[in-house]
PDB file of C-alpha atoms in Angstrom:
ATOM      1  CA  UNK A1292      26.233  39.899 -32.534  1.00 88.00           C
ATOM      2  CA  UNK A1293      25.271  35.944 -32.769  1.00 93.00           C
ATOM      3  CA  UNK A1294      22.220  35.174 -34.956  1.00 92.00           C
ATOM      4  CA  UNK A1295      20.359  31.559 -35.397  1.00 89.00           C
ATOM      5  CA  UNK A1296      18.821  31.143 -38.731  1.00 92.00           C
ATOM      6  CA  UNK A1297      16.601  28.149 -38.639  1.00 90.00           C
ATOM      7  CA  UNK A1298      15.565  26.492 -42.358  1.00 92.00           C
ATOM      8  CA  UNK A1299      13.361  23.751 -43.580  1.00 92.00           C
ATOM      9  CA  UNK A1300      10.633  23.555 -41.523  1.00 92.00           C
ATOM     10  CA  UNK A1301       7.992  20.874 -41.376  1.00 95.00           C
ATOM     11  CA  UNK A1302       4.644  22.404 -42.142  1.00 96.00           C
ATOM     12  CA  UNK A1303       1.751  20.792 -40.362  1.00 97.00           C
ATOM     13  CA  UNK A1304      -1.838  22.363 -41.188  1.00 98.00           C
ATOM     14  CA  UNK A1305      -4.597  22.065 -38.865  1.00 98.00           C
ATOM     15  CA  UNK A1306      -8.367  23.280 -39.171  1.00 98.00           C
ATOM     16  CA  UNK A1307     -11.280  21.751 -37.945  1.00 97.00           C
ATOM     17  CA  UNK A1308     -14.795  20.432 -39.734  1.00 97.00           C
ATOM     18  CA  UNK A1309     -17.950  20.367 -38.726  1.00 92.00           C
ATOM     19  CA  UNK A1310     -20.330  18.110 -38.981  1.00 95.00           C
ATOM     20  CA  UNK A1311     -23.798  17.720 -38.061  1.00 96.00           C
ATOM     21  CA  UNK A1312     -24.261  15.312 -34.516  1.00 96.00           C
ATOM     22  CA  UNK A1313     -26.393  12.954 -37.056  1.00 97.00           C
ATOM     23  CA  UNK A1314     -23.981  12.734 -39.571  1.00 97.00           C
ATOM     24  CA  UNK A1315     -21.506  11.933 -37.096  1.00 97.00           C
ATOM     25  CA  UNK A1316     -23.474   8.982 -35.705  1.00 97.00           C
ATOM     26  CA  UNK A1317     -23.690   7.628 -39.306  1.00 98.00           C
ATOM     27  CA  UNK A1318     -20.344   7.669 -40.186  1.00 98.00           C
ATOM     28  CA  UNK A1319     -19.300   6.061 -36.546  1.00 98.00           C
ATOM     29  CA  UNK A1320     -22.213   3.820 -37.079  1.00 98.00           C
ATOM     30  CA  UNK A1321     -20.251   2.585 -40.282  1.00 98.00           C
ATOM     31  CA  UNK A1322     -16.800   2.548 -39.279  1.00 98.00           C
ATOM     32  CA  UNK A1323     -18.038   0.327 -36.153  1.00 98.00           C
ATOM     33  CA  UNK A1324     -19.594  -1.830 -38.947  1.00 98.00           C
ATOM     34  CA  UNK A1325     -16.950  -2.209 -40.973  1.00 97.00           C
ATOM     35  CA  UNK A1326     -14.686  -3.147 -37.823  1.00 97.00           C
ATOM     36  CA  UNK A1327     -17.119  -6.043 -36.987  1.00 97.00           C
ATOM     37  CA  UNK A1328     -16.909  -7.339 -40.677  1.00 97.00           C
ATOM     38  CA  UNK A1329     -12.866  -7.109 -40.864  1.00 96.00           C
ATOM     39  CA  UNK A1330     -11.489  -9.503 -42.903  1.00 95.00           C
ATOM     40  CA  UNK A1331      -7.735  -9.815 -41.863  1.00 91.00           C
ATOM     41  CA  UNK A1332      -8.619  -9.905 -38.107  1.00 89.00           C
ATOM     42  CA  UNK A1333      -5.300 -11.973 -37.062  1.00 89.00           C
ATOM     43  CA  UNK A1334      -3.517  -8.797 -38.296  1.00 89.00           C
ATOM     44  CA  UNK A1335      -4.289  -6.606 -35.355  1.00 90.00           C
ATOM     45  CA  UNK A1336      -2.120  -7.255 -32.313  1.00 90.00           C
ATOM     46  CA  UNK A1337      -3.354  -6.762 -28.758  1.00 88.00           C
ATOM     47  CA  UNK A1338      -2.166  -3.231 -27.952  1.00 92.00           C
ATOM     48  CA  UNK A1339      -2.568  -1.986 -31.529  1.00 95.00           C
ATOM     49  CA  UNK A1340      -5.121  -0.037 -33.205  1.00 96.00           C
ATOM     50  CA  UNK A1341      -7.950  -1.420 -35.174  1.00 97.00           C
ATOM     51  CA  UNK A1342      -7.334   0.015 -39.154  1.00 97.00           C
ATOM     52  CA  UNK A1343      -9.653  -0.170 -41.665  1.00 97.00           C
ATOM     53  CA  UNK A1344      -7.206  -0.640 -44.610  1.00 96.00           C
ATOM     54  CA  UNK A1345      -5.379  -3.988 -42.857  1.00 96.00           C
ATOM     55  CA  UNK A1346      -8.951  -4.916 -42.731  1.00 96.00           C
ATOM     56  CA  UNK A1347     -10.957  -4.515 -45.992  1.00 96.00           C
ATOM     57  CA  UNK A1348     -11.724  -1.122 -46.207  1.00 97.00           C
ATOM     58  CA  UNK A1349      -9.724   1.194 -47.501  1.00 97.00           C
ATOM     59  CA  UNK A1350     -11.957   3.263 -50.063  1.00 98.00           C
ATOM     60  CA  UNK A1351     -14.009   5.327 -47.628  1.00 98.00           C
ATOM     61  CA  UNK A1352     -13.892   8.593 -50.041  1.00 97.00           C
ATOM     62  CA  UNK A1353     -15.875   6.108 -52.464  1.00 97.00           C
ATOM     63  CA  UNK A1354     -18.825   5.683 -49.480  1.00 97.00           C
ATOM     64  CA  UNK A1355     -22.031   7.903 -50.036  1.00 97.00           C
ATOM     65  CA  UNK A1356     -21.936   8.620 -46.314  1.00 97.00           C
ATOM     66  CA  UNK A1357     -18.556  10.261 -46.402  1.00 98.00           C
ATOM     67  CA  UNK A1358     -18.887  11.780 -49.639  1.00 97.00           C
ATOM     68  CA  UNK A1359     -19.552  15.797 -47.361  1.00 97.00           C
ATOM     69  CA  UNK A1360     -16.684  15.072 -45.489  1.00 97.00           C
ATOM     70  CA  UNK A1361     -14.492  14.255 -47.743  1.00 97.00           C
ATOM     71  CA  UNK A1362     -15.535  17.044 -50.143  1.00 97.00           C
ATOM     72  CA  UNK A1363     -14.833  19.791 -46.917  1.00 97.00           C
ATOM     73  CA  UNK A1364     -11.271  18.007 -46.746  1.00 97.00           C
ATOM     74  CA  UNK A1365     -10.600  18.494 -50.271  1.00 97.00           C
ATOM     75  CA  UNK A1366     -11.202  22.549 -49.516  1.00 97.00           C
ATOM     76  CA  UNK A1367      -8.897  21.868 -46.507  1.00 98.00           C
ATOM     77  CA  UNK A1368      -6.366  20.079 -49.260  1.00 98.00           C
ATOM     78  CA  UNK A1369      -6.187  23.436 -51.368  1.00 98.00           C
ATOM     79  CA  UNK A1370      -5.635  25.511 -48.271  1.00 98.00           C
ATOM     80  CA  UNK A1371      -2.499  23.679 -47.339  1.00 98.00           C
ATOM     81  CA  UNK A1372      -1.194  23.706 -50.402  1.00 98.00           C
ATOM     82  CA  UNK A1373      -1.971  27.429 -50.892  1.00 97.00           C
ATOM     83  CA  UNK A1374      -0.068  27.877 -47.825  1.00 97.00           C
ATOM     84  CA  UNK A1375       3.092  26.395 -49.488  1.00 97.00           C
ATOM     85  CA  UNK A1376       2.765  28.536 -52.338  1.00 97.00           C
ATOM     86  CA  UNK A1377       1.822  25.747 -54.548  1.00 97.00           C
ATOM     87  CA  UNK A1378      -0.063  26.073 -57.829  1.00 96.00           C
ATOM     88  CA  UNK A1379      -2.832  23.949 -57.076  1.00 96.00           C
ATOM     89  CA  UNK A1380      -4.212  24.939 -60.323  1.00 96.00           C
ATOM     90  CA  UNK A1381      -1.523  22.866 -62.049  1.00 96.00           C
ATOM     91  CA  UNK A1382      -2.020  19.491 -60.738  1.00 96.00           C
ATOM     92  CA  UNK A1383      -4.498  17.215 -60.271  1.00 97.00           C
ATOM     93  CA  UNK A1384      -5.617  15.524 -56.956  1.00 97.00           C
ATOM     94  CA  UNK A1385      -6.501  12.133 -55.913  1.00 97.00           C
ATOM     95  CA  UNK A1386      -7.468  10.648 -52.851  1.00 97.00           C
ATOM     96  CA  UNK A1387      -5.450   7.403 -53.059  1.00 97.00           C
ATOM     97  CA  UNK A1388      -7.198   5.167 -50.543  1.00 97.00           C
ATOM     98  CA  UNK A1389      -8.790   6.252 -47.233  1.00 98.00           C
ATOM     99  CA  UNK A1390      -9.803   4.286 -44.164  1.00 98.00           C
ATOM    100  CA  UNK A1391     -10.912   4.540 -40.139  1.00 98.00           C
ATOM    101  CA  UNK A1392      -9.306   3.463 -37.405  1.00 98.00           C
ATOM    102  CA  UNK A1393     -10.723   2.836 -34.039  1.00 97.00           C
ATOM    103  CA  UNK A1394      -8.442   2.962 -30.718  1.00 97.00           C
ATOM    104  CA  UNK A1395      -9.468   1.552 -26.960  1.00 95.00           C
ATOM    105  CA  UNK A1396      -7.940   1.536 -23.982  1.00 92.00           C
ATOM    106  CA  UNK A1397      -4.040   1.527 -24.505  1.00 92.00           C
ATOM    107  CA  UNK A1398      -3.818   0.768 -27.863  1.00 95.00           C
ATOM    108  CA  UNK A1399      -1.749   2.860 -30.215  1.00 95.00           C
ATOM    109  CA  UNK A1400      -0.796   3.088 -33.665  1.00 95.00           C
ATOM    110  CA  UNK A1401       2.896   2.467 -34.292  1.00 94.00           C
ATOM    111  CA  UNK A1402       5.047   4.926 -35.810  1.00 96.00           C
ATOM    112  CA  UNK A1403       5.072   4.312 -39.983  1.00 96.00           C
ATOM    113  CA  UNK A1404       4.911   5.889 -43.098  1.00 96.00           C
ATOM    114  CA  UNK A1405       3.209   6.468 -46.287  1.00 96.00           C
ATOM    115  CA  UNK A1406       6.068   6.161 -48.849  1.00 95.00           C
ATOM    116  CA  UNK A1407       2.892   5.706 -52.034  1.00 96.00           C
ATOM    117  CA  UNK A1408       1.847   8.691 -51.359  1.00 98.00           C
ATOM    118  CA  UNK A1409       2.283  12.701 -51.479  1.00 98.00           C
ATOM    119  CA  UNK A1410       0.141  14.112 -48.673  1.00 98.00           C
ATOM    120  CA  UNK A1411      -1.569  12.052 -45.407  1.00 98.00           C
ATOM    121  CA  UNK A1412      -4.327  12.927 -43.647  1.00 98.00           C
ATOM    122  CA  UNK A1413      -6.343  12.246 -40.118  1.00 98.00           C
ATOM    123  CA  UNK A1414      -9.374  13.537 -39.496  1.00 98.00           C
ATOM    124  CA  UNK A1415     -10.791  13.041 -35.181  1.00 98.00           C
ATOM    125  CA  UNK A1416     -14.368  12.109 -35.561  1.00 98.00           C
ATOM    126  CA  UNK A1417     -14.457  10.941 -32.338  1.00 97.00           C
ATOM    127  CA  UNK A1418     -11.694  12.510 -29.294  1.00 97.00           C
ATOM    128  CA  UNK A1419     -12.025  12.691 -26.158  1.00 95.00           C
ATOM    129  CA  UNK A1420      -9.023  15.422 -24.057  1.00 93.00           C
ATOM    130  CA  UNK A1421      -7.315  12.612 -22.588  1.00 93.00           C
ATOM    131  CA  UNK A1422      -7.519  10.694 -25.998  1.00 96.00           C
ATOM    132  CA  UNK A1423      -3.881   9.512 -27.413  1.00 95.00           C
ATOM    133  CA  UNK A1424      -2.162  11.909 -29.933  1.00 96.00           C
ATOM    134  CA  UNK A1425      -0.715  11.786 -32.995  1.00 97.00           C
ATOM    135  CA  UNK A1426       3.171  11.875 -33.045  1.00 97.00           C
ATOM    136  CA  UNK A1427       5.115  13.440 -35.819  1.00 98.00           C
ATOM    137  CA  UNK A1428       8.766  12.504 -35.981  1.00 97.00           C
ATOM    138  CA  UNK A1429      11.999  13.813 -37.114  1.00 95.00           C
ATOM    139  CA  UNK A1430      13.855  11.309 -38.702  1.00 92.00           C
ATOM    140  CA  UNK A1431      16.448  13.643 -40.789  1.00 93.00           C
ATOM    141  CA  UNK A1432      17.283  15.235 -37.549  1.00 94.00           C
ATOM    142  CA  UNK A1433      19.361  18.654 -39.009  1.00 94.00           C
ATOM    143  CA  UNK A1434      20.562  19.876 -35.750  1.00 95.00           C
ATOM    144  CA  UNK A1435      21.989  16.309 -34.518  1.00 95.00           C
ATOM    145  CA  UNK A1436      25.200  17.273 -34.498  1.00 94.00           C
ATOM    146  CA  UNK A1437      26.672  13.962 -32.350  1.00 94.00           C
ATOM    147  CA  UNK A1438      25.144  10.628 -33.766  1.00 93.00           C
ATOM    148  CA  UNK A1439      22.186   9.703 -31.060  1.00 92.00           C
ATOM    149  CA  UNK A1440      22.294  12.787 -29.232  1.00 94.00           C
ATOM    150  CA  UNK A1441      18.362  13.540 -29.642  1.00 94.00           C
ATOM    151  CA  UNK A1442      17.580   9.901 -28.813  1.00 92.00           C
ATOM    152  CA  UNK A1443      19.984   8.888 -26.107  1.00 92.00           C
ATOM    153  CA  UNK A1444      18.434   8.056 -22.747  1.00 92.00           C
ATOM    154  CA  UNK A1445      22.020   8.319 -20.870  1.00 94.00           C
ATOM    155  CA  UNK A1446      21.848  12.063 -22.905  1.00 93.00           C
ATOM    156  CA  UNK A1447      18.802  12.883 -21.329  1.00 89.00           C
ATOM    157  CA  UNK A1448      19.445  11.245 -17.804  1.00 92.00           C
ATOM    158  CA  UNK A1449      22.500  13.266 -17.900  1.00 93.00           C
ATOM    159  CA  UNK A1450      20.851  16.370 -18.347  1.00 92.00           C
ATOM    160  CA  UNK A1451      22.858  16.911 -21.190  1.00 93.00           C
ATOM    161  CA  UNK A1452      20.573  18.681 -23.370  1.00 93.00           C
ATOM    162  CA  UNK A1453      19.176  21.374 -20.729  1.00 93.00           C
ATOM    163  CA  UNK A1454      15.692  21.955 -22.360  1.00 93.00           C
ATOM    164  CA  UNK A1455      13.962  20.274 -25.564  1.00 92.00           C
ATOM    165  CA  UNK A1456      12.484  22.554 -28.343  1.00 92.00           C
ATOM    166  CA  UNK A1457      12.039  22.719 -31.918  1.00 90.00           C
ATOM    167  CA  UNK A1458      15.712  22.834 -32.102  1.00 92.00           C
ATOM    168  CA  UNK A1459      16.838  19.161 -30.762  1.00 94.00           C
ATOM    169  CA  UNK A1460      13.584  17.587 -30.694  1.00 94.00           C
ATOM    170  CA  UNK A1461      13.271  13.954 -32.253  1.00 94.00           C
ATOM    171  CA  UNK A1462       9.612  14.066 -32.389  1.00 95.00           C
ATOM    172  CA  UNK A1463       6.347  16.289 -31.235  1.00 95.00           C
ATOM    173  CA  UNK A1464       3.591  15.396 -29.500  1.00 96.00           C
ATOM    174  CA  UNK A1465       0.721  17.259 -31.313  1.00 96.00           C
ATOM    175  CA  UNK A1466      -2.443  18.071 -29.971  1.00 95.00           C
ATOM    176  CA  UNK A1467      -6.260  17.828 -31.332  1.00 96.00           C
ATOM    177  CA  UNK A1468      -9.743  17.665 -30.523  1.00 96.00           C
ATOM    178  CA  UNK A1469     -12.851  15.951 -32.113  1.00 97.00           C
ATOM    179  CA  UNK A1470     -13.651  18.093 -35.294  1.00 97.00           C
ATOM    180  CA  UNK A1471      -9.622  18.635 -36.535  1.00 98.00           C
ATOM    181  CA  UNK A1472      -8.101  17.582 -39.394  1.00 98.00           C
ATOM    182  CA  UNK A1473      -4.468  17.130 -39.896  1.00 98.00           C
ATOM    183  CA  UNK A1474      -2.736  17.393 -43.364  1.00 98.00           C
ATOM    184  CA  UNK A1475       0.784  16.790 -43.734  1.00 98.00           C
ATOM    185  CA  UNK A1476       3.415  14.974 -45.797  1.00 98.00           C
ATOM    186  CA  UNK A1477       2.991  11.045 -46.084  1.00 98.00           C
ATOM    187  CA  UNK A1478       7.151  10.624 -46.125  1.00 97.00           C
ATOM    188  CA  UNK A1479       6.784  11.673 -43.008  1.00 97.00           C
ATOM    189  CA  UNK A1480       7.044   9.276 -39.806  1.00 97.00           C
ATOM    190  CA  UNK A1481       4.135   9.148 -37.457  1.00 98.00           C
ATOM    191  CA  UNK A1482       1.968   7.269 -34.784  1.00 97.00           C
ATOM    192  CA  UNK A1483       0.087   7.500 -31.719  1.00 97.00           C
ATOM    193  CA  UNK A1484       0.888   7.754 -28.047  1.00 95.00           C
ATOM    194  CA  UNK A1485       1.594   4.488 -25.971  1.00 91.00           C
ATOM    195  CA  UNK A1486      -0.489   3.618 -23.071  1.00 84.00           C
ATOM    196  CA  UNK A1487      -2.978   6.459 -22.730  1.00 87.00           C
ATOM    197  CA  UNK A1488      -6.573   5.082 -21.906  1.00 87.00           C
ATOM    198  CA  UNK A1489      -8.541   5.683 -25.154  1.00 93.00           C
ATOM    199  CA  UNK A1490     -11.964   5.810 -24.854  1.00 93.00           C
ATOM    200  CA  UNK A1491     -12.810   4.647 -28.115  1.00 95.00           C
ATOM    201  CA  UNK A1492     -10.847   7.077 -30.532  1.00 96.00           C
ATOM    202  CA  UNK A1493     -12.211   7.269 -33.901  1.00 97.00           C
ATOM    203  CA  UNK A1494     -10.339   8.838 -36.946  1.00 98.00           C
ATOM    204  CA  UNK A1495      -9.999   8.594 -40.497  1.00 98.00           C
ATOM    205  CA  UNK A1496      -6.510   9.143 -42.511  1.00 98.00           C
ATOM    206  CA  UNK A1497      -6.398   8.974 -46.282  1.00 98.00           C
ATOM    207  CA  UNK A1498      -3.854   9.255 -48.225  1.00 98.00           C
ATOM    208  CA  UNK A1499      -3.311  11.859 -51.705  1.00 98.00           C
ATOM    209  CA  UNK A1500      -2.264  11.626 -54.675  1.00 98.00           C
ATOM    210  CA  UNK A1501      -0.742  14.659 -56.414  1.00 97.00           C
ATOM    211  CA  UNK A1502      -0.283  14.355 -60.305  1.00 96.00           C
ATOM    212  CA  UNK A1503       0.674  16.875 -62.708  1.00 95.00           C
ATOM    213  CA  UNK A1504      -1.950  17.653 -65.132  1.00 94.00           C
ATOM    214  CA  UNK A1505       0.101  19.102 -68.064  1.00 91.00           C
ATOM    215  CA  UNK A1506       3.802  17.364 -67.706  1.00 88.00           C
ATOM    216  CA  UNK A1507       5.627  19.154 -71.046  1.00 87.00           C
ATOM    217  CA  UNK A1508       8.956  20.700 -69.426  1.00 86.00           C
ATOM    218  CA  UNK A1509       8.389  19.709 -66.345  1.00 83.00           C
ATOM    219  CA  UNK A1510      10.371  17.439 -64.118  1.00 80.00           C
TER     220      UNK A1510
END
């Protein structure tokens, strides 16, 4: 009898925070200022995203106004690396640099990476349903067992690949509303959805340091 054993997952945790509706307004309030005072505004491109750390501001977790929020997401941090059977205990924590980003109409954030960091975050302070989404991506691609199968338009015009799942999936479309928080690894490759009619998306991302805080035989 055939068996499929699948291995090395990608763990994505999700929760969601709440904040008061005033609180809100002051941290939107903020972000909007902070957009109108960029300093690198050549940077941004038509159809992308406005981001606070091309722009400026990148040390939100250091602003009085964000200090609750980011002190729930630090609870949030724990849980997700409780749920990987890490000994949080052991290491110490450090939000990096942290930053909003504002998106209207079509524009999107293009797929990248975090390669300073350990873990990413994006938090939805302001989604609407119809909203882009964030897109995680598979670059390692385990069960690619032809070079460009998962990618190949002439693959999928062909039909070759009958239905698309966890198993021969190049990326994931992943849902939220206003209120989640997303925590995953920065190594891994994300962005937003092309062409979706934003009506003005507001999140923030950060991104973690993890450091060890006793390193004698350890490697």
């Amino acid at each position: 009898m055939q068996k499929i054993f699948n291995f090395f997952p990608l763990s994505i945790y999700k929760s969601s925070i709440s904040l008061l509706e005033s609180e809100k307004k002051t941290l939107i309030r903020d972000i909007y200022k902070m957009e109108k005072n960029s300093q690198n505004i050549d940077f941004k491109t038509k159809n992308s995203a406005w981001t606070g750390d091309t722009q400026g501001f990148e040390f939100l977790h250091n602003n009085a106004n964000f200090e609750k929020l980011f002190k729930e997401i630090y609870k949030c941090v724990i849980e997700y690396l409780e749920s990987l059977d890490i000994d949080h205990s052991q290491i110490n924590i450090f939000y990096q640099r942290s930053w909003g980003t504002i998106s209207r109409n079509g524009e999107n954030i293009a797929k990248h990476k975090h390669a300073q960091s350990h873990i990413s975050f994006a938090y939805y302070l302001k989604k609407k349903k119809d909203d882009s989404k964030i897109i995680f991506y598979d670059e390692n691609k385990q069960n690619e067992i032809i070079p460009g199968l998962l990618d190949s338009l002439t693959v999928l015009n062909k039909g070759l690949i009958k239905k698309r799942g966890i198993l021969n999936s190049p990326a994931i479309i992943f849902d939220t509303k206003e209120d989640d928080l997303v925590i995953f690894p920065s190594k891994i490759s994300h962005g937003t959805q092309q062409g979706l009619a934003n009506d003005e998306r507001i999140s923030i991302s950060s991104d973690i340091v993890l450091l060890a805080k006793e390193s004698k035989n350890l490697e």
